[in-house]
Amino acid sequence: MQGESRVLQAVVPDEAAGRRLDQVLAELFSDFSRSRLQQWVKEGKVLVDGKPMRPRDKLFGGENVVVQVTLELETPFAPEPIPLDIVYEDEALLVINKPAGLVVHPAAGNWQGTLLNALLHHAPQLATVPRAGIVHRLDKETTGLLVVAKTLEAQTALVEQLQARSFTREYDAVVNGVLTGGGTVDEPMGRHPVDRKRMAVVRSGGKEAVTHYRVEERFRAHTHIKVRLDTGRTHQIRVHMAHLRYPLVGDPVYGGRLRLPPACGERLQETLRRFHRQALHAARLGLQHPQSGEYMEWQVPMPEDMQNLLAVLREDKQQVQG
């Protein structure tokens, strides 16, 4: 697939007199990131009254700006016919319900069979959008909603919303231990100081991470919670709940040893032993549509394995109470 050619034109407003070219371009062509626009200026793809300029050059106002670019193929990865559970799609957005076991983006050990490969097959034009339009990720074994931008303009708008924390992201999770109530974890995160494959609460040099949680249902030794994110750090929910000493059921990295409630029946024992992924599901996603500005929201039910886990926990609680 060839890159997409575009010609963008605008007139510099008089009130922009004395300002830098890169600053004014960011306002005239706000669908594109400032770094991308700066790169186009350096490559000579931006002409001001027919002449190239440097990003820091000052403008007088009234100049005619022409940007002539080809949006190159942004990904070297191959399309693959992997089925997608599409919740919503239009010309700007694609909302996916991701299953457990699907890696979102290729990386060491997972160069094929990812959501990105599937997206390139479903919508080949995504090859011209960085990361095939993926603006946020879910861990391999986490299920649920994920939005993909189908155009560069949509991606820029969605990334801005993420940075402004205006996305609505709510998760279902099942944790070990009985929580007495909800709360907020406001603890910075970064790479684990010893095990670089893990994340951890890191108070010196960590990035801000804020997680809100509320109790949905209590069991004898577990709790179903709803979690809402302000920030989106890698493994954030998993790390924050483990930090509180209420790790997610089945979490192979942060969950610790298997915990069984006293007088645990065979059915619950078997269910807990066989639950080999973190019990985490991105259930609700809300955002402003990048074209219309309309607020849109989607919800998907928990996958079968989590619904079964809750049913067995409920059954165990009733049997002991009865």
PDB file of C-alpha atoms in Angstrom:
ATOM      1  CA  MET A   1       0.000   0.000   0.000  1.00  0.00           C
ATOM      2  CA  GLN A   2       1.388   3.428  -0.952  1.00  0.00           C
ATOM      3  CA  GLY A   3       1.542   6.320   1.479  1.00  0.00           C
ATOM      4  CA  GLU A   4      -1.263   8.890   1.361  1.00  0.00           C
ATOM      5  CA  SER A   5      -0.406  12.250  -0.288  1.00  0.00           C
ATOM      6  CA  ARG A   6      -1.820  15.447   1.218  1.00  0.00           C
ATOM      7  CA  VAL A   7      -1.606  19.176   0.490  1.00  0.00           C
ATOM      8  CA  LEU A   8      -2.503  21.446   3.410  1.00  0.00           C
ATOM      9  CA  GLN A   9      -2.920  25.193   2.980  1.00  0.00           C
ATOM     10  CA  ALA A  10      -3.547  28.133   5.322  1.00  0.00           C
ATOM     11  CA  VAL A  11      -2.937  31.852   5.677  1.00  0.00           C
ATOM     12  CA  VAL A  12      -1.027  33.051   8.740  1.00  0.00           C
ATOM     13  CA  PRO A  13      -3.345  35.363  10.734  1.00  0.00           C
ATOM     14  CA  ASP A  14      -2.134  38.930  11.334  1.00  0.00           C
ATOM     15  CA  GLU A  15      -2.181  38.417  15.102  1.00  0.00           C
ATOM     16  CA  ALA A  16       0.512  35.716  14.700  1.00  0.00           C
ATOM     17  CA  ALA A  17       3.093  38.358  13.753  1.00  0.00           C
ATOM     18  CA  GLY A  18       6.363  37.887  15.602  1.00  0.00           C
ATOM     19  CA  ARG A  19       5.688  34.275  16.578  1.00  0.00           C
ATOM     20  CA  ARG A  20       7.715  31.189  15.621  1.00  0.00           C
ATOM     21  CA  LEU A  21       6.723  29.157  12.586  1.00  0.00           C
ATOM     22  CA  ASP A  22       6.412  25.865  14.534  1.00  0.00           C
ATOM     23  CA  GLN A  23       4.114  27.474  17.127  1.00  0.00           C
ATOM     24  CA  VAL A  24       1.804  28.897  14.468  1.00  0.00           C
ATOM     25  CA  LEU A  25       1.765  25.650  12.465  1.00  0.00           C
ATOM     26  CA  ALA A  26       0.621  23.763  15.584  1.00  0.00           C
ATOM     27  CA  GLU A  27      -2.434  26.054  15.724  1.00  0.00           C
ATOM     28  CA  LEU A  28      -3.151  26.139  11.973  1.00  0.00           C
ATOM     29  CA  PHE A  29      -2.872  22.354  11.575  1.00  0.00           C
ATOM     30  CA  SER A  30      -3.878  21.097  15.016  1.00  0.00           C
ATOM     31  CA  ASP A  31      -4.767  17.657  13.663  1.00  0.00           C
ATOM     32  CA  PHE A  32      -1.037  16.893  13.587  1.00  0.00           C
ATOM     33  CA  SER A  33       1.403  16.775  16.487  1.00  0.00           C
ATOM     34  CA  ARG A  34       3.892  19.596  16.905  1.00  0.00           C
ATOM     35  CA  SER A  35       6.848  17.197  16.609  1.00  0.00           C
ATOM     36  CA  ARG A  36       5.532  15.876  13.288  1.00  0.00           C
ATOM     37  CA  LEU A  37       5.041  19.412  11.952  1.00  0.00           C
ATOM     38  CA  GLN A  38       8.563  20.389  13.049  1.00  0.00           C
ATOM     39  CA  GLN A  39       9.948  17.373  11.207  1.00  0.00           C
ATOM     40  CA  TRP A  40       8.108  18.370   8.022  1.00  0.00           C
ATOM     41  CA  VAL A  41       9.557  21.889   8.287  1.00  0.00           C
ATOM     42  CA  LYS A  42      13.083  20.463   8.638  1.00  0.00           C
ATOM     43  CA  GLU A  43      12.494  18.209   5.617  1.00  0.00           C
ATOM     44  CA  GLY A  44      11.480  21.221   3.496  1.00  0.00           C
ATOM     45  CA  LYS A  45       7.881  20.043   3.129  1.00  0.00           C
ATOM     46  CA  VAL A  46       6.489  23.317   4.516  1.00  0.00           C
ATOM     47  CA  LEU A  47       6.698  26.371   2.244  1.00  0.00           C
ATOM     48  CA  VAL A  48       5.929  29.897   3.451  1.00  0.00           C
ATOM     49  CA  ASP A  49       5.200  32.184   0.473  1.00  0.00           C
ATOM     50  CA  GLY A  50       6.901  29.531  -1.644  1.00  0.00           C
ATOM     51  CA  LYS A  51      10.081  29.308   0.446  1.00  0.00           C
ATOM     52  CA  PRO A  52      11.272  26.855   3.118  1.00  0.00           C
ATOM     53  CA  MET A  53      11.881  28.172   6.631  1.00  0.00           C
ATOM     54  CA  ARG A  54      13.281  26.907   9.922  1.00  0.00           C
ATOM     55  CA  PRO A  55      10.953  25.966  12.839  1.00  0.00           C
ATOM     56  CA  ARG A  56      12.224  28.906  14.938  1.00  0.00           C
ATOM     57  CA  ASP A  57      11.880  31.552  12.184  1.00  0.00           C
ATOM     58  CA  LYS A  58       9.477  34.378  13.011  1.00  0.00           C
ATOM     59  CA  LEU A  59       6.417  35.227  10.894  1.00  0.00           C
ATOM     60  CA  PHE A  60       4.998  38.609   9.899  1.00  0.00           C
ATOM     61  CA  GLY A  61       1.344  37.621   9.397  1.00  0.00           C
ATOM     62  CA  GLY A  62      -0.493  37.212   6.105  1.00  0.00           C
ATOM     63  CA  GLU A  63       1.903  34.611   4.659  1.00  0.00           C
ATOM     64  CA  ASN A  64       0.550  31.722   2.614  1.00  0.00           C
ATOM     65  CA  VAL A  65       1.580  28.332   4.072  1.00  0.00           C
ATOM     66  CA  VAL A  66       1.562  25.153   1.990  1.00  0.00           C
ATOM     67  CA  VAL A  67       2.387  21.742   3.467  1.00  0.00           C
ATOM     68  CA  GLN A  68       2.850  18.988   0.894  1.00  0.00           C
ATOM     69  CA  VAL A  69       3.510  15.599   2.410  1.00  0.00           C
ATOM     70  CA  THR A  70       3.068  11.912   1.877  1.00  0.00           C
ATOM     71  CA  LEU A  71       2.002  10.051   5.003  1.00  0.00           C
ATOM     72  CA  GLU A  72       4.468   7.181   4.828  1.00  0.00           C
ATOM     73  CA  LEU A  73       3.730   3.658   5.914  1.00  0.00           C
ATOM     74  CA  GLU A  74       4.315   3.802   9.657  1.00  0.00           C
ATOM     75  CA  THR A  75       4.598   0.113  10.488  1.00  0.00           C
ATOM     76  CA  PRO A  76       6.813  -2.671   9.125  1.00  0.00           C
ATOM     77  CA  PHE A  77       4.437  -5.338  10.444  1.00  0.00           C
ATOM     78  CA  ALA A  78       2.344  -7.594   8.262  1.00  0.00           C
ATOM     79  CA  PRO A  79      -1.475  -7.791   8.143  1.00  0.00           C
ATOM     80  CA  GLU A  80      -2.895 -11.053   9.503  1.00  0.00           C
ATOM     81  CA  PRO A  81      -6.496 -12.342   9.247  1.00  0.00           C
ATOM     82  CA  ILE A  82      -7.106 -12.510  13.000  1.00  0.00           C
ATOM     83  CA  PRO A  83     -10.796 -12.207  14.017  1.00  0.00           C
ATOM     84  CA  LEU A  84     -11.770  -9.009  15.831  1.00  0.00           C
ATOM     85  CA  ASP A  85     -14.751  -8.452  18.138  1.00  0.00           C
ATOM     86  CA  ILE A  86     -15.733  -4.993  16.870  1.00  0.00           C
ATOM     87  CA  VAL A  87     -18.066  -3.101  19.194  1.00  0.00           C
ATOM     88  CA  TYR A  88     -18.207   0.116  17.144  1.00  0.00           C
ATOM     89  CA  GLU A  89     -16.716   1.471  13.928  1.00  0.00           C
ATOM     90  CA  ASP A  90     -16.962   4.621  11.824  1.00  0.00           C
ATOM     91  CA  GLU A  91     -14.563   6.535   9.562  1.00  0.00           C
ATOM     92  CA  ALA A  92     -12.537   7.831  12.543  1.00  0.00           C
ATOM     93  CA  LEU A  93     -12.793   5.202  15.285  1.00  0.00           C
ATOM     94  CA  LEU A  94     -12.689   1.488  15.915  1.00  0.00           C
ATOM     95  CA  VAL A  95     -13.658   0.114  19.338  1.00  0.00           C
ATOM     96  CA  ILE A  96     -12.535  -3.456  20.019  1.00  0.00           C
ATOM     97  CA  ASN A  97     -13.497  -5.941  22.741  1.00  0.00           C
ATOM     98  CA  LYS A  98     -10.104  -7.616  23.242  1.00  0.00           C
ATOM     99  CA  PRO A  99     -10.002 -11.270  24.328  1.00  0.00           C
ATOM    100  CA  ALA A 100      -7.539 -12.705  26.847  1.00  0.00           C
ATOM    101  CA  GLY A 101      -4.282 -13.917  25.301  1.00  0.00           C
ATOM    102  CA  LEU A 102      -4.115 -11.318  22.519  1.00  0.00           C
ATOM    103  CA  VAL A 103      -1.015  -9.098  22.617  1.00  0.00           C
ATOM    104  CA  VAL A 104      -1.844  -5.526  21.560  1.00  0.00           C
ATOM    105  CA  HIS A 105       1.445  -4.478  19.928  1.00  0.00           C
ATOM    106  CA  PRO A 106       4.344  -6.563  18.554  1.00  0.00           C
ATOM    107  CA  ALA A 107       7.415  -6.753  20.800  1.00  0.00           C
ATOM    108  CA  ALA A 108      10.196  -9.191  21.656  1.00  0.00           C
ATOM    109  CA  GLY A 109       8.713 -12.695  21.705  1.00  0.00           C
ATOM    110  CA  ASN A 110       5.457 -11.565  20.071  1.00  0.00           C
ATOM    111  CA  TRP A 111       6.224 -10.272  16.578  1.00  0.00           C
ATOM    112  CA  GLN A 112       3.117 -11.849  15.031  1.00  0.00           C
ATOM    113  CA  GLY A 113      -0.442 -12.664  15.974  1.00  0.00           C
ATOM    114  CA  THR A 114      -1.092  -9.329  17.694  1.00  0.00           C
ATOM    115  CA  LEU A 115      -3.983  -6.887  17.658  1.00  0.00           C
ATOM    116  CA  LEU A 116      -1.859  -4.587  15.467  1.00  0.00           C
ATOM    117  CA  ASN A 117      -1.479  -7.323  12.843  1.00  0.00           C
ATOM    118  CA  ALA A 118      -5.245  -7.899  12.942  1.00  0.00           C
ATOM    119  CA  LEU A 119      -5.964  -4.172  12.556  1.00  0.00           C
ATOM    120  CA  LEU A 120      -3.744  -3.891   9.476  1.00  0.00           C
ATOM    121  CA  HIS A 121      -5.744  -6.704   7.860  1.00  0.00           C
ATOM    122  CA  HIS A 122      -9.127  -5.227   8.827  1.00  0.00           C
ATOM    123  CA  ALA A 123      -8.290  -1.638   7.774  1.00  0.00           C
ATOM    124  CA  PRO A 124      -5.174  -1.468   5.531  1.00  0.00           C
ATOM    125  CA  GLN A 125      -5.148   2.361   5.647  1.00  0.00           C
ATOM    126  CA  LEU A 126      -3.985   2.071   9.274  1.00  0.00           C
ATOM    127  CA  ALA A 127      -0.494   1.398   7.880  1.00  0.00           C
ATOM    128  CA  THR A 128      -0.134   5.201   7.494  1.00  0.00           C
ATOM    129  CA  VAL A 129      -1.033   5.894  11.141  1.00  0.00           C
ATOM    130  CA  PRO A 130       1.603   5.449  13.883  1.00  0.00           C
ATOM    131  CA  ARG A 131       1.166   2.143  15.778  1.00  0.00           C
ATOM    132  CA  ALA A 132      -1.735   1.373  13.413  1.00  0.00           C
ATOM    133  CA  GLY A 133      -3.908   3.821  15.367  1.00  0.00           C
ATOM    134  CA  ILE A 134      -3.441   2.214  18.785  1.00  0.00           C
ATOM    135  CA  VAL A 135      -3.552   4.988  21.409  1.00  0.00           C
ATOM    136  CA  HIS A 136      -3.714   2.928  24.629  1.00  0.00           C
ATOM    137  CA  ARG A 137      -3.093  -0.695  25.505  1.00  0.00           C
ATOM    138  CA  LEU A 138      -4.359  -3.555  27.599  1.00  0.00           C
ATOM    139  CA  ASP A 139      -2.096  -6.268  28.992  1.00  0.00           C
ATOM    140  CA  LYS A 140      -2.049  -9.541  27.058  1.00  0.00           C
ATOM    141  CA  GLU A 141      -4.321 -11.360  29.541  1.00  0.00           C
ATOM    142  CA  THR A 142      -6.607  -8.404  30.320  1.00  0.00           C
ATOM    143  CA  THR A 143      -9.888  -8.386  28.405  1.00  0.00           C
ATOM    144  CA  GLY A 144     -12.198  -5.607  27.304  1.00  0.00           C
ATOM    145  CA  LEU A 145     -12.542  -2.294  25.508  1.00  0.00           C
ATOM    146  CA  LEU A 146      -9.816  -0.580  23.554  1.00  0.00           C
ATOM    147  CA  VAL A 147     -10.164   2.308  21.076  1.00  0.00           C
ATOM    148  CA  VAL A 148      -8.196   2.618  17.828  1.00  0.00           C
ATOM    149  CA  ALA A 149      -7.889   5.802  15.739  1.00  0.00           C
ATOM    150  CA  LYS A 150      -8.390   5.212  12.008  1.00  0.00           C
ATOM    151  CA  THR A 151      -6.813   8.525  10.919  1.00  0.00           C
ATOM    152  CA  LEU A 152      -3.853  10.621  11.984  1.00  0.00           C
ATOM    153  CA  GLU A 153      -6.206  13.445  12.972  1.00  0.00           C
ATOM    154  CA  ALA A 154      -8.290  11.128  15.160  1.00  0.00           C
ATOM    155  CA  GLN A 155      -5.160   9.727  16.786  1.00  0.00           C
ATOM    156  CA  THR A 156      -3.868  13.199  17.652  1.00  0.00           C
ATOM    157  CA  ALA A 157      -7.230  14.124  19.201  1.00  0.00           C
ATOM    158  CA  LEU A 158      -7.485  10.905  21.221  1.00  0.00           C
ATOM    159  CA  VAL A 159      -3.920  11.155  22.524  1.00  0.00           C
ATOM    160  CA  GLU A 160      -4.720  14.707  23.680  1.00  0.00           C
ATOM    161  CA  GLN A 161      -7.788  13.381  25.542  1.00  0.00           C
ATOM    162  CA  LEU A 162      -5.706  10.682  27.200  1.00  0.00           C
ATOM    163  CA  GLN A 163      -3.124  13.242  28.286  1.00  0.00           C
ATOM    164  CA  ALA A 164      -5.903  15.502  29.604  1.00  0.00           C
ATOM    165  CA  ARG A 165      -7.347  12.479  31.481  1.00  0.00           C
ATOM    166  CA  SER A 166     -10.755  12.975  29.915  1.00  0.00           C
ATOM    167  CA  PHE A 167     -11.219   9.314  28.907  1.00  0.00           C
ATOM    168  CA  THR A 168     -13.655   7.303  31.049  1.00  0.00           C
ATOM    169  CA  ARG A 169     -12.086   3.910  31.807  1.00  0.00           C
ATOM    170  CA  GLU A 170     -13.758   1.526  34.227  1.00  0.00           C
ATOM    171  CA  TYR A 171     -12.656  -2.035  34.938  1.00  0.00           C
ATOM    172  CA  ASP A 172     -14.038  -5.092  36.708  1.00  0.00           C
ATOM    173  CA  ALA A 173     -11.517  -6.889  38.893  1.00  0.00           C
ATOM    174  CA  VAL A 174     -11.580  -9.740  41.410  1.00  0.00           C
ATOM    175  CA  VAL A 175      -9.022  -9.437  44.207  1.00  0.00           C
ATOM    176  CA  ASN A 176      -7.765 -11.694  46.974  1.00  0.00           C
ATOM    177  CA  GLY A 177      -8.959 -10.563  50.388  1.00  0.00           C
ATOM    178  CA  VAL A 178     -12.109  -8.866  51.653  1.00  0.00           C
ATOM    179  CA  LEU A 179     -12.089  -5.092  51.230  1.00  0.00           C
ATOM    180  CA  THR A 180     -14.090  -3.129  53.799  1.00  0.00           C
ATOM    181  CA  GLY A 181     -14.716  -0.237  51.411  1.00  0.00           C
ATOM    182  CA  GLY A 182     -13.548   1.675  48.381  1.00  0.00           C
ATOM    183  CA  GLY A 183     -10.733   4.156  48.139  1.00  0.00           C
ATOM    184  CA  THR A 184      -8.034   5.780  46.016  1.00  0.00           C
ATOM    185  CA  VAL A 185      -4.427   4.725  45.500  1.00  0.00           C
ATOM    186  CA  ASP A 186      -2.244   7.727  44.660  1.00  0.00           C
ATOM    187  CA  GLU A 187       1.223   6.190  44.448  1.00  0.00           C
ATOM    188  CA  PRO A 188       3.860   6.898  41.776  1.00  0.00           C
ATOM    189  CA  MET A 189       5.020   4.014  39.615  1.00  0.00           C
ATOM    190  CA  GLY A 190       8.091   2.983  37.670  1.00  0.00           C
ATOM    191  CA  ARG A 191      10.236  -0.015  36.790  1.00  0.00           C
ATOM    192  CA  HIS A 192      10.955  -2.368  39.681  1.00  0.00           C
ATOM    193  CA  PRO A 193      14.449  -1.496  40.970  1.00  0.00           C
ATOM    194  CA  VAL A 194      15.596  -5.140  40.802  1.00  0.00           C
ATOM    195  CA  ASP A 195      13.311  -6.969  38.345  1.00  0.00           C
ATOM    196  CA  ARG A 196      13.151  -4.703  35.270  1.00  0.00           C
ATOM    197  CA  LYS A 197      10.332  -6.774  33.721  1.00  0.00           C
ATOM    198  CA  ARG A 198       8.004  -5.737  36.524  1.00  0.00           C
ATOM    199  CA  MET A 199       6.497  -2.417  37.551  1.00  0.00           C
ATOM    200  CA  ALA A 200       6.328  -1.212  41.143  1.00  0.00           C
ATOM    201  CA  VAL A 201       5.360   1.678  43.395  1.00  0.00           C
ATOM    202  CA  VAL A 202       8.462   3.868  43.173  1.00  0.00           C
ATOM    203  CA  ARG A 203       8.334   7.000  45.300  1.00  0.00           C
ATOM    204  CA  SER A 204      11.630   8.423  44.076  1.00  0.00           C
ATOM    205  CA  GLY A 205      11.498   9.152  40.362  1.00  0.00           C
ATOM    206  CA  GLY A 206       8.226   7.295  39.693  1.00  0.00           C
ATOM    207  CA  LYS A 207       5.478   8.713  37.470  1.00  0.00           C
ATOM    208  CA  GLU A 208       2.154   9.836  38.915  1.00  0.00           C
ATOM    209  CA  ALA A 209      -0.403   7.016  39.065  1.00  0.00           C
ATOM    210  CA  VAL A 210      -3.943   7.360  40.479  1.00  0.00           C
ATOM    211  CA  THR A 211      -6.411   4.472  40.814  1.00  0.00           C
ATOM    212  CA  HIS A 212      -9.940   4.704  42.284  1.00  0.00           C
ATOM    213  CA  TYR A 213     -11.779   1.551  43.383  1.00  0.00           C
ATOM    214  CA  ARG A 214     -15.136   0.708  44.913  1.00  0.00           C
ATOM    215  CA  VAL A 215     -16.569  -2.533  46.271  1.00  0.00           C
ATOM    216  CA  GLU A 216     -19.126  -4.256  44.065  1.00  0.00           C
ATOM    217  CA  GLU A 217     -19.549  -7.567  45.955  1.00  0.00           C
ATOM    218  CA  ARG A 218     -17.794  -9.273  48.887  1.00  0.00           C
ATOM    219  CA  PHE A 219     -17.172 -12.986  49.247  1.00  0.00           C
ATOM    220  CA  ARG A 220     -15.595 -15.056  52.027  1.00  0.00           C
ATOM    221  CA  ALA A 221     -12.010 -14.343  51.002  1.00  0.00           C
ATOM    222  CA  HIS A 222     -12.326 -12.287  47.808  1.00  0.00           C
ATOM    223  CA  THR A 223     -13.873  -9.036  46.549  1.00  0.00           C
ATOM    224  CA  HIS A 224     -15.311  -7.983  43.186  1.00  0.00           C
ATOM    225  CA  ILE A 225     -14.364  -4.335  42.655  1.00  0.00           C
ATOM    226  CA  LYS A 226     -14.937  -1.645  40.048  1.00  0.00           C
ATOM    227  CA  VAL A 227     -11.800   0.344  39.222  1.00  0.00           C
ATOM    228  CA  ARG A 228     -11.494   3.725  37.509  1.00  0.00           C
ATOM    229  CA  LEU A 229      -8.212   5.114  36.213  1.00  0.00           C
ATOM    230  CA  ASP A 230      -7.024   8.719  36.187  1.00  0.00           C
ATOM    231  CA  THR A 231      -3.667   7.718  34.714  1.00  0.00           C
ATOM    232  CA  GLY A 232      -2.686   4.775  32.528  1.00  0.00           C
ATOM    233  CA  ARG A 233       0.652   3.391  33.705  1.00  0.00           C
ATOM    234  CA  THR A 234       1.771  -0.085  32.661  1.00  0.00           C
ATOM    235  CA  HIS A 235       0.194  -2.728  34.976  1.00  0.00           C
ATOM    236  CA  GLN A 236      -1.259   0.116  37.080  1.00  0.00           C
ATOM    237  CA  ILE A 237      -4.298  -1.667  38.561  1.00  0.00           C
ATOM    238  CA  ARG A 238      -2.334  -4.857  39.160  1.00  0.00           C
ATOM    239  CA  VAL A 239       0.521  -3.039  40.931  1.00  0.00           C
ATOM    240  CA  HIS A 240      -1.680  -0.711  42.985  1.00  0.00           C
ATOM    241  CA  MET A 241      -3.950  -3.480  44.271  1.00  0.00           C
ATOM    242  CA  ALA A 242      -0.927  -5.672  45.103  1.00  0.00           C
ATOM    243  CA  HIS A 243       0.562  -2.662  46.920  1.00  0.00           C
ATOM    244  CA  LEU A 244      -2.591  -2.578  49.093  1.00  0.00           C
ATOM    245  CA  ARG A 245      -2.077  -6.334  49.700  1.00  0.00           C
ATOM    246  CA  TYR A 246      -5.225  -7.170  47.717  1.00  0.00           C
ATOM    247  CA  PRO A 247      -3.648  -8.605  44.536  1.00  0.00           C
ATOM    248  CA  LEU A 248      -5.772  -9.673  41.587  1.00  0.00           C
ATOM    249  CA  VAL A 249      -6.893 -13.285  41.444  1.00  0.00           C
ATOM    250  CA  GLY A 250      -4.760 -15.279  38.997  1.00  0.00           C
ATOM    251  CA  ASP A 251      -2.139 -12.558  38.475  1.00  0.00           C
ATOM    252  CA  PRO A 252       1.010 -14.520  37.532  1.00  0.00           C
ATOM    253  CA  VAL A 253       3.354 -11.575  38.224  1.00  0.00           C
ATOM    254  CA  TYR A 254       1.944  -9.656  41.180  1.00  0.00           C
ATOM    255  CA  GLY A 255      -0.518 -12.144  42.689  1.00  0.00           C
ATOM    256  CA  GLY A 256       1.757 -14.095  45.007  1.00  0.00           C
ATOM    257  CA  ARG A 257       0.908 -17.609  46.094  1.00  0.00           C
ATOM    258  CA  LEU A 258      -2.547 -19.131  45.581  1.00  0.00           C
ATOM    259  CA  ARG A 259      -4.911 -18.228  48.422  1.00  0.00           C
ATOM    260  CA  LEU A 260      -7.788 -20.526  49.322  1.00  0.00           C
ATOM    261  CA  PRO A 261     -10.466 -19.614  51.881  1.00  0.00           C
ATOM    262  CA  PRO A 262     -10.864 -21.911  54.919  1.00  0.00           C
ATOM    263  CA  ALA A 263     -13.054 -24.989  54.369  1.00  0.00           C
ATOM    264  CA  CYS A 264     -12.804 -24.311  50.654  1.00  0.00           C
ATOM    265  CA  GLY A 265     -14.931 -26.676  48.578  1.00  0.00           C
ATOM    266  CA  GLU A 266     -13.574 -28.669  45.654  1.00  0.00           C
ATOM    267  CA  ARG A 267     -15.355 -26.611  43.017  1.00  0.00           C
ATOM    268  CA  LEU A 268     -13.886 -23.323  44.265  1.00  0.00           C
ATOM    269  CA  GLN A 269     -10.442 -24.876  44.727  1.00  0.00           C
ATOM    270  CA  GLU A 270     -10.470 -26.129  41.151  1.00  0.00           C
ATOM    271  CA  THR A 271     -11.738 -22.790  39.787  1.00  0.00           C
ATOM    272  CA  LEU A 272      -9.052 -20.770  41.584  1.00  0.00           C
ATOM    273  CA  ARG A 273      -6.268 -23.195  40.648  1.00  0.00           C
ATOM    274  CA  ARG A 274      -7.253 -23.045  36.974  1.00  0.00           C
ATOM    275  CA  PHE A 275      -7.607 -19.263  36.784  1.00  0.00           C
ATOM    276  CA  HIS A 276      -4.229 -18.502  35.205  1.00  0.00           C
ATOM    277  CA  ARG A 277      -4.664 -14.847  34.225  1.00  0.00           C
ATOM    278  CA  GLN A 278      -5.284 -11.648  36.163  1.00  0.00           C
ATOM    279  CA  ALA A 279      -9.027 -11.285  36.791  1.00  0.00           C
ATOM    280  CA  LEU A 280      -9.259  -7.911  35.076  1.00  0.00           C
ATOM    281  CA  HIS A 281     -11.681  -6.665  32.425  1.00  0.00           C
ATOM    282  CA  ALA A 282     -11.988  -3.208  30.796  1.00  0.00           C
ATOM    283  CA  ALA A 283     -15.776  -2.987  30.988  1.00  0.00           C
ATOM    284  CA  ARG A 284     -16.564   0.649  30.165  1.00  0.00           C
ATOM    285  CA  LEU A 285     -14.925   3.199  27.878  1.00  0.00           C
ATOM    286  CA  GLY A 286     -16.033   6.765  27.222  1.00  0.00           C
ATOM    287  CA  LEU A 287     -14.534   9.580  25.129  1.00  0.00           C
ATOM    288  CA  GLN A 288     -15.304  12.583  22.955  1.00  0.00           C
ATOM    289  CA  HIS A 289     -15.600  11.675  19.294  1.00  0.00           C
ATOM    290  CA  PRO A 290     -12.568  13.266  17.555  1.00  0.00           C
ATOM    291  CA  GLN A 291     -14.710  14.624  14.695  1.00  0.00           C
ATOM    292  CA  SER A 292     -18.093  15.525  16.169  1.00  0.00           C
ATOM    293  CA  GLY A 293     -16.979  16.269  19.726  1.00  0.00           C
ATOM    294  CA  GLU A 294     -19.941  14.191  20.951  1.00  0.00           C
ATOM    295  CA  TYR A 295     -19.382  12.151  24.118  1.00  0.00           C
ATOM    296  CA  MET A 296     -19.691   8.433  23.362  1.00  0.00           C
ATOM    297  CA  GLU A 297     -19.561   5.464  25.718  1.00  0.00           C
ATOM    298  CA  TRP A 298     -19.454   1.685  25.334  1.00  0.00           C
ATOM    299  CA  GLN A 299     -19.838  -1.206  27.776  1.00  0.00           C
ATOM    300  CA  VAL A 300     -19.161  -4.921  27.370  1.00  0.00           C
ATOM    301  CA  PRO A 301     -19.955  -7.735  29.823  1.00  0.00           C
ATOM    302  CA  MET A 302     -17.246  -9.690  31.604  1.00  0.00           C
ATOM    303  CA  PRO A 303     -15.890 -12.701  29.714  1.00  0.00           C
ATOM    304  CA  GLU A 304     -17.119 -16.159  30.607  1.00  0.00           C
ATOM    305  CA  ASP A 305     -14.163 -17.100  32.806  1.00  0.00           C
ATOM    306  CA  MET A 306     -14.668 -14.102  35.118  1.00  0.00           C
ATOM    307  CA  GLN A 307     -18.438 -14.581  35.220  1.00  0.00           C
ATOM    308  CA  ASN A 308     -17.871 -18.214  36.170  1.00  0.00           C
ATOM    309  CA  LEU A 309     -15.350 -17.215  38.855  1.00  0.00           C
ATOM    310  CA  LEU A 310     -17.883 -14.848  40.445  1.00  0.00           C
ATOM    311  CA  ALA A 311     -20.640 -17.473  40.253  1.00  0.00           C
ATOM    312  CA  VAL A 312     -18.469 -20.029  42.063  1.00  0.00           C
ATOM    313  CA  LEU A 313     -17.417 -17.488  44.723  1.00  0.00           C
ATOM    314  CA  ARG A 314     -21.088 -16.617  45.256  1.00  0.00           C
ATOM    315  CA  GLU A 315     -22.001 -20.286  45.537  1.00  0.00           C
ATOM    316  CA  ASP A 316     -19.208 -20.874  48.093  1.00  0.00           C
ATOM    317  CA  LYS A 317     -20.403 -17.958  50.216  1.00  0.00           C
ATOM    318  CA  GLN A 318     -24.011 -19.157  50.172  1.00  0.00           C
ATOM    319  CA  GLN A 319     -23.048 -22.731  51.115  1.00  0.00           C
ATOM    320  CA  VAL A 320     -21.078 -21.597  54.177  1.00  0.00           C
ATOM    321  CA  GLN A 321     -23.762 -19.125  55.261  1.00  0.00           C
ATOM    322  CA  GLY A 322     -26.470 -21.719  54.763  1.00  0.00           C
TER     323      GLY A 322
END
